[in-house]
Coordinates of C-alpha atoms and ligand atoms in Angstrom, one line a residue:
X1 CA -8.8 -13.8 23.5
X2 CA -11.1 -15.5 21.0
X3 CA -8.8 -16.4 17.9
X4 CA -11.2 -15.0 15.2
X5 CA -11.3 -11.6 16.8
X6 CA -7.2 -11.3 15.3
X7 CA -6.7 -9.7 11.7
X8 CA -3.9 -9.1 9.7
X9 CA -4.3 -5.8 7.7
X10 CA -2.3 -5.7 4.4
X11 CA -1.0 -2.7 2.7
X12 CA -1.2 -2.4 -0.7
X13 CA 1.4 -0.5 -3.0
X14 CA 4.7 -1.8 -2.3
X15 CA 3.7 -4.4 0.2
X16 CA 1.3 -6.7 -1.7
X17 CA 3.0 -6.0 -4.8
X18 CA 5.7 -3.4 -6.0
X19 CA 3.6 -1.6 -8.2
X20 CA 4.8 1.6 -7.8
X21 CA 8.6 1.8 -10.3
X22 CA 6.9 -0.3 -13.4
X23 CA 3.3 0.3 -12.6
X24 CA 1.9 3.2 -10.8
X25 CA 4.6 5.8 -12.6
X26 CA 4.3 4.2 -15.7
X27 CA 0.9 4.9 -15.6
X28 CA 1.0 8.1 -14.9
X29 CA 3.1 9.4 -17.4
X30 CA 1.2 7.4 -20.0
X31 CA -1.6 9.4 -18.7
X32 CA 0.4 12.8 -19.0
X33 CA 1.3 12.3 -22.5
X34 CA -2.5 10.8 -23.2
X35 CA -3.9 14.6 -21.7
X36 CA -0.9 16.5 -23.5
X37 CA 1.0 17.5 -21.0
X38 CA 5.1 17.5 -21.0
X39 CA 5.7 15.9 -17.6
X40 CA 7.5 12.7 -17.2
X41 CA 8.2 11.1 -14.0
X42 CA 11.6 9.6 -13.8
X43 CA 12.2 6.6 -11.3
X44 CA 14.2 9.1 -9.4
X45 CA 11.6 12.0 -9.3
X46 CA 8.7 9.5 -8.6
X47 CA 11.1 8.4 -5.8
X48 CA 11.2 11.4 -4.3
X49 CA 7.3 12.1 -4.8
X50 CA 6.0 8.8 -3.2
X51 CA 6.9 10.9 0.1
X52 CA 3.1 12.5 -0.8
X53 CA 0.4 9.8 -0.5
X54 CA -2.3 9.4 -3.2
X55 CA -2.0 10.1 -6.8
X56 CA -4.1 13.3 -6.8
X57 CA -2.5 14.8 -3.7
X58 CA 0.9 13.5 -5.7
X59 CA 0.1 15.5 -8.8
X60 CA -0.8 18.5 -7.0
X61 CA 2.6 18.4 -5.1
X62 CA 4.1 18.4 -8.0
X63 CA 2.2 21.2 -10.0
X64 CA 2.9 23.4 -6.9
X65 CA 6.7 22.3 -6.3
X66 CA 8.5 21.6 -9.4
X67 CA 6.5 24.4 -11.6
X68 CA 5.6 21.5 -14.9
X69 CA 4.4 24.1 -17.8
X70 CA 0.5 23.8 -17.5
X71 CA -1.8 25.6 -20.6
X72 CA -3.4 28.7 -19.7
X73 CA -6.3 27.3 -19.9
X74 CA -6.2 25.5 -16.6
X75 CA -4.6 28.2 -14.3
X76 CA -6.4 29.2 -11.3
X77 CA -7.5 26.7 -8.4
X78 CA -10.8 25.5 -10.5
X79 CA -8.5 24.7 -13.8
X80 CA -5.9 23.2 -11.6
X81 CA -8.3 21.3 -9.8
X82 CA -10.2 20.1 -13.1
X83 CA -6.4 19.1 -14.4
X84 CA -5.6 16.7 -11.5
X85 CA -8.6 15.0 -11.9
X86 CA -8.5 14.7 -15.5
X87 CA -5.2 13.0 -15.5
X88 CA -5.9 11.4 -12.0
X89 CA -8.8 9.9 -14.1
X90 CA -6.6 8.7 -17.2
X91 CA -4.1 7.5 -14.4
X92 CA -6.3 5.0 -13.2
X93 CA -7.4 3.5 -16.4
X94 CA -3.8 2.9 -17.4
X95 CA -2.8 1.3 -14.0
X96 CA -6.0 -0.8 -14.5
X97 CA -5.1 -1.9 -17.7
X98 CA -1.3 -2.7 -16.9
X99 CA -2.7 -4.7 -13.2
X100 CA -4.9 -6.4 -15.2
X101 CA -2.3 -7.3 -17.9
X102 CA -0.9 -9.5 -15.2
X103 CA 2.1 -7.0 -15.2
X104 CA 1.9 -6.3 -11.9
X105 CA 3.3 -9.7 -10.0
X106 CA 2.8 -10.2 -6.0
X107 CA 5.7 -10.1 -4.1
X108 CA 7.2 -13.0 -2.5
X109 CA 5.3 -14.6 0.2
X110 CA 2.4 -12.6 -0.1
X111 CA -0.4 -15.0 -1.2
X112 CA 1.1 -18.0 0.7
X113 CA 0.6 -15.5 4.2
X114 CA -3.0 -14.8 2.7
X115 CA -3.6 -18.4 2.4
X116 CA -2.0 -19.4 6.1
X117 CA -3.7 -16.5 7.7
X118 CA -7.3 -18.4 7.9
X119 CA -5.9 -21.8 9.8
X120 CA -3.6 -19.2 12.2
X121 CA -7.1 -17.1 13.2
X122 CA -6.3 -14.4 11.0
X123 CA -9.5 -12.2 9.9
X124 CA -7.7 -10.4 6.8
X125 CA -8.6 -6.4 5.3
X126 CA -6.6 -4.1 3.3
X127 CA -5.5 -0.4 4.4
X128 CA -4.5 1.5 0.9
X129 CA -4.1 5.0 -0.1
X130 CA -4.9 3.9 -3.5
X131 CA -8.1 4.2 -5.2
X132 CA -10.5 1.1 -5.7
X133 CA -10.1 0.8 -9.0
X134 CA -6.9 0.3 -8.5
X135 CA -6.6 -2.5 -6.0
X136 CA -9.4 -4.3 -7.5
X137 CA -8.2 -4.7 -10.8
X138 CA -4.9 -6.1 -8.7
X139 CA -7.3 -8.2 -6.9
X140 CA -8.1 -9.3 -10.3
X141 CA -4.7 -10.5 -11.5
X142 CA -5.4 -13.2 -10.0
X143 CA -8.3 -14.6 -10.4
X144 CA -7.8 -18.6 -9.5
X145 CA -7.2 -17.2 -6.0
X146 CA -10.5 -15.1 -5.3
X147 CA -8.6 -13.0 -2.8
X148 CA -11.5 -10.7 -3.3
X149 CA -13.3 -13.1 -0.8
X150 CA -10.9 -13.2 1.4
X151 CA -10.8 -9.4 2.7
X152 CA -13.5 -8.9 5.0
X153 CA -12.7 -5.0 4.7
X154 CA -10.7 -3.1 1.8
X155 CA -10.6 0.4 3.4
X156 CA -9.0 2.7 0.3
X157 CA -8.3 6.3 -0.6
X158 CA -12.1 6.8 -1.6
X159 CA -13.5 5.9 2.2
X160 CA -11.9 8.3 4.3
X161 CA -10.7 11.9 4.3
X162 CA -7.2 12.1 5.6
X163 CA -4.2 9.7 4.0
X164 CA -1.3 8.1 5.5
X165 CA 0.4 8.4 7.4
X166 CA -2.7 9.6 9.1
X167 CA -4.8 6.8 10.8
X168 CA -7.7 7.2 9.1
X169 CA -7.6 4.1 7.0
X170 CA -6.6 1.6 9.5
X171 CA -8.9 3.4 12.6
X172 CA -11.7 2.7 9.6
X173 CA -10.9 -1.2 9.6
X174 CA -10.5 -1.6 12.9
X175 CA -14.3 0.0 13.4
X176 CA -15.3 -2.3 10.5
X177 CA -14.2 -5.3 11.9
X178 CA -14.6 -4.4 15.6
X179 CA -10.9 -5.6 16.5
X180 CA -8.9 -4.5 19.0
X181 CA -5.8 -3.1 17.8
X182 CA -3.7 -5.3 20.4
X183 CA -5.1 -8.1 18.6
X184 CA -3.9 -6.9 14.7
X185 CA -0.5 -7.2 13.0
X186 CA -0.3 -4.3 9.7
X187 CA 2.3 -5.5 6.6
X188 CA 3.6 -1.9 5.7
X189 CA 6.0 -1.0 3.3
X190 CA 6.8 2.9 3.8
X191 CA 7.3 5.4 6.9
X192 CA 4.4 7.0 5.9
X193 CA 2.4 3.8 5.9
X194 CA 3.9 2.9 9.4
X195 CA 3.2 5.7 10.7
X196 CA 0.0 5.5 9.9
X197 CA -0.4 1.7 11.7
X198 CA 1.6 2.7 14.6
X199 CA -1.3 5.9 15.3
X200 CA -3.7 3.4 15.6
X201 CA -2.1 1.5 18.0
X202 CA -1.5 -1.5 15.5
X203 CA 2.3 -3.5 15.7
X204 CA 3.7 -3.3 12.2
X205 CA 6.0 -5.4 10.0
X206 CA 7.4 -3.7 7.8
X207 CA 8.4 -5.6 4.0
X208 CA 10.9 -2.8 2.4
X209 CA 11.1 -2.5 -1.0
X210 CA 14.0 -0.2 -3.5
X211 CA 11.7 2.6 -3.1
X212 CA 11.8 2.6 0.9
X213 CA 14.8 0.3 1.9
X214 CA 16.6 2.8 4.2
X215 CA 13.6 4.4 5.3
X216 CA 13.1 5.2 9.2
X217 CA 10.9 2.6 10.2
X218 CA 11.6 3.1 13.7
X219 CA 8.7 1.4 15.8
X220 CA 8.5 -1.5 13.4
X221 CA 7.8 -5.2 14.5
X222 CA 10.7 -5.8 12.2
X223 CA 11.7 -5.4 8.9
X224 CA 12.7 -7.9 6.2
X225 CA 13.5 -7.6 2.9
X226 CA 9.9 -9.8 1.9
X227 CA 8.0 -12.0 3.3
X228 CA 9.8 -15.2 1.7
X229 CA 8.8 -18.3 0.2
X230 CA 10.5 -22.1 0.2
X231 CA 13.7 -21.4 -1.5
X232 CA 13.7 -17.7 -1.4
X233 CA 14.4 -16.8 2.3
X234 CA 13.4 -13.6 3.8
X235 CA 16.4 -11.4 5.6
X236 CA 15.5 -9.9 9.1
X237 CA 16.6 -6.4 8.2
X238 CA 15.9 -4.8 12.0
X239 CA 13.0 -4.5 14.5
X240 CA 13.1 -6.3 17.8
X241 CA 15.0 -9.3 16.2
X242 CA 12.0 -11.6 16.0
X243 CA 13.1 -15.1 14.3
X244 CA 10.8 -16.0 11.5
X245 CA 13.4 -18.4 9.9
X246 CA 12.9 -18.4 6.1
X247 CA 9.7 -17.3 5.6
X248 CA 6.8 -14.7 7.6
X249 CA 4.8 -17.5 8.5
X250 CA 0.9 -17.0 10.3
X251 CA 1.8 -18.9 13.3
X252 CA 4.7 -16.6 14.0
X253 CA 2.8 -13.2 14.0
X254 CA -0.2 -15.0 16.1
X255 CA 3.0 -16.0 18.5
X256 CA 4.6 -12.6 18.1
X257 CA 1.1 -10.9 19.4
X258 CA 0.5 -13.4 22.3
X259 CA 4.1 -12.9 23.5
X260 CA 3.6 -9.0 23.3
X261 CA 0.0 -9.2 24.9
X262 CA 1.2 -11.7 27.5
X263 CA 4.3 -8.9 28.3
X264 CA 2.4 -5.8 29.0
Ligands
LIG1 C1 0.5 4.1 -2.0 C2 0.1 5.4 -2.5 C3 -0.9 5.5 -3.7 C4 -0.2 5.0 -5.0 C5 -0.8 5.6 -6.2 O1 -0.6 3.5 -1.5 O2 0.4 6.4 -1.9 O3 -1.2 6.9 -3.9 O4 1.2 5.5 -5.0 O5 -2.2 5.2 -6.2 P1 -0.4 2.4 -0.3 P2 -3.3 6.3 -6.5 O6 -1.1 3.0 0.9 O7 -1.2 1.1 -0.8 O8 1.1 2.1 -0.1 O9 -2.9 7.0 -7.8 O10 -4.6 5.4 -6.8 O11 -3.4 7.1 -5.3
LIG2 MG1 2.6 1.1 0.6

């Protein structure tokens, strides 16, 4: 199989950085207190919410679930609807701000795999059920790398219609690019977001972070605590055992896909 039709499809909130404890709850209670409203997500709460994908669908959950006072004024589903994109909207701008900040660090590994990925026949994309605003501005961080270049595809929130861990976003990429999935690794982070990879027919590592360690990932590649770096080793956590030593490297998910094609 020609190298260059491979990709490696990175998820975004968790995987590529841990945004979500310090960046994406932060942001949206600074965005509830900016619109007036008494809600505060608490790192426990929010842990329990992240089971909903996408901030709007997140805040919606919550009106409807935990019953947060909400003015009179926005009752009914028009006011509702009006609210969730009001703060949704405020949301945003904070998380922007605080990614852009630099307060939003890369986890281990992460732009070392980016930067292997090219010499290994990796074509790279990004499957998020964030908005674009968001990942750009993360993009951003960091400008001396110009990852922005280095995504062929960035298939987010605002493309399709259904969220993870529906396959919407990563059947999108995988038209975009014209791969086949036998011929793509996803980096996940979440059931939901493996779920997601494993509907379209894509082998998943999964990277766990304190929000999802002890999740289900059941159908993963493997899973490892990150993706590791020189001196910071990742931990093989589960999956089919596969050895990557101290670090994820390119060259061991290009052989982890040939040995998997070659078997079936
Ligand atoms: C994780 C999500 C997102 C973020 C919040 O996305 O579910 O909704 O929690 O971002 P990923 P928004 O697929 O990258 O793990 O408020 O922009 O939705
Ligand atoms: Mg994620």
């Amino acid at each position: 199989m020609d190298s260059m039709n491979r990709a490696l499809i990175f998820d975004v909130d968790g995987t590529l950085a841990d945004t979500e404890r310090h960046g994406h709850r932060v942001a949206f209670n600074l965005a509830f207190a900016h619109c007036g409203l008494e809600w505060s997500w608490g790192e426990a709460l929010y842990g329990k919410l992240l089971a909903i994908s996408g901030g709007k669908q997140r805040i919606r959950h919550y009106i409807d679930h935990y019953h947060p006072p909400v003015s009179d004024q926005f009752r009914g589903k028009e006011g509702l609807d009006e609210l969730v994109s009001r703060v949704h909207a405020e949301k945003t701008r904070r998380y922007v701000d605080l990614a852009k900040r630099g307060e939003i660090p890369f986890r281990p590994g992460v732009l070392r795999l980016i930067n292997e990925s090219a010499e290994a026949g990796f074509r790279l994309a990004i499957a998020t059920t964030t908005s674009r605003q968001s990942i750009e501005a993360l993009l951003q961080s960091v400008p001396e790398r110009d990852l922005f270049s280095r995504f062929e595809v960035i298939a987010t929130a605002d493309e399709v219609g259904r969220l993870k861990p529906h396959p919407d976003l990563y059947d999108h990429v995988l038209d975009a690019m014209e791969v086949s999935p036998d011929q793509v690794v996803a980096i996940e982070d979440s059931e939901n977001g493996l779920l997601a990879a494993l509907s379209a027919g894509i082998r998943t590592l999964v990277t766990v972070n304190s929000y999802t360690e002890g999740s289900d990932f059941q159908g993963a590649m493997a899973v490892v605590d990150h993706l590791g770096e020189p001196g910071n080793p990742c931990l093989l956590l589960g999956g089919d055992g596969t050895s990557f030593g101290e670090c994820v490297r390119a060259r061991d998910l290009v052989g982890w896909l040939d040995r998997e094609n070659n078997r079936h």
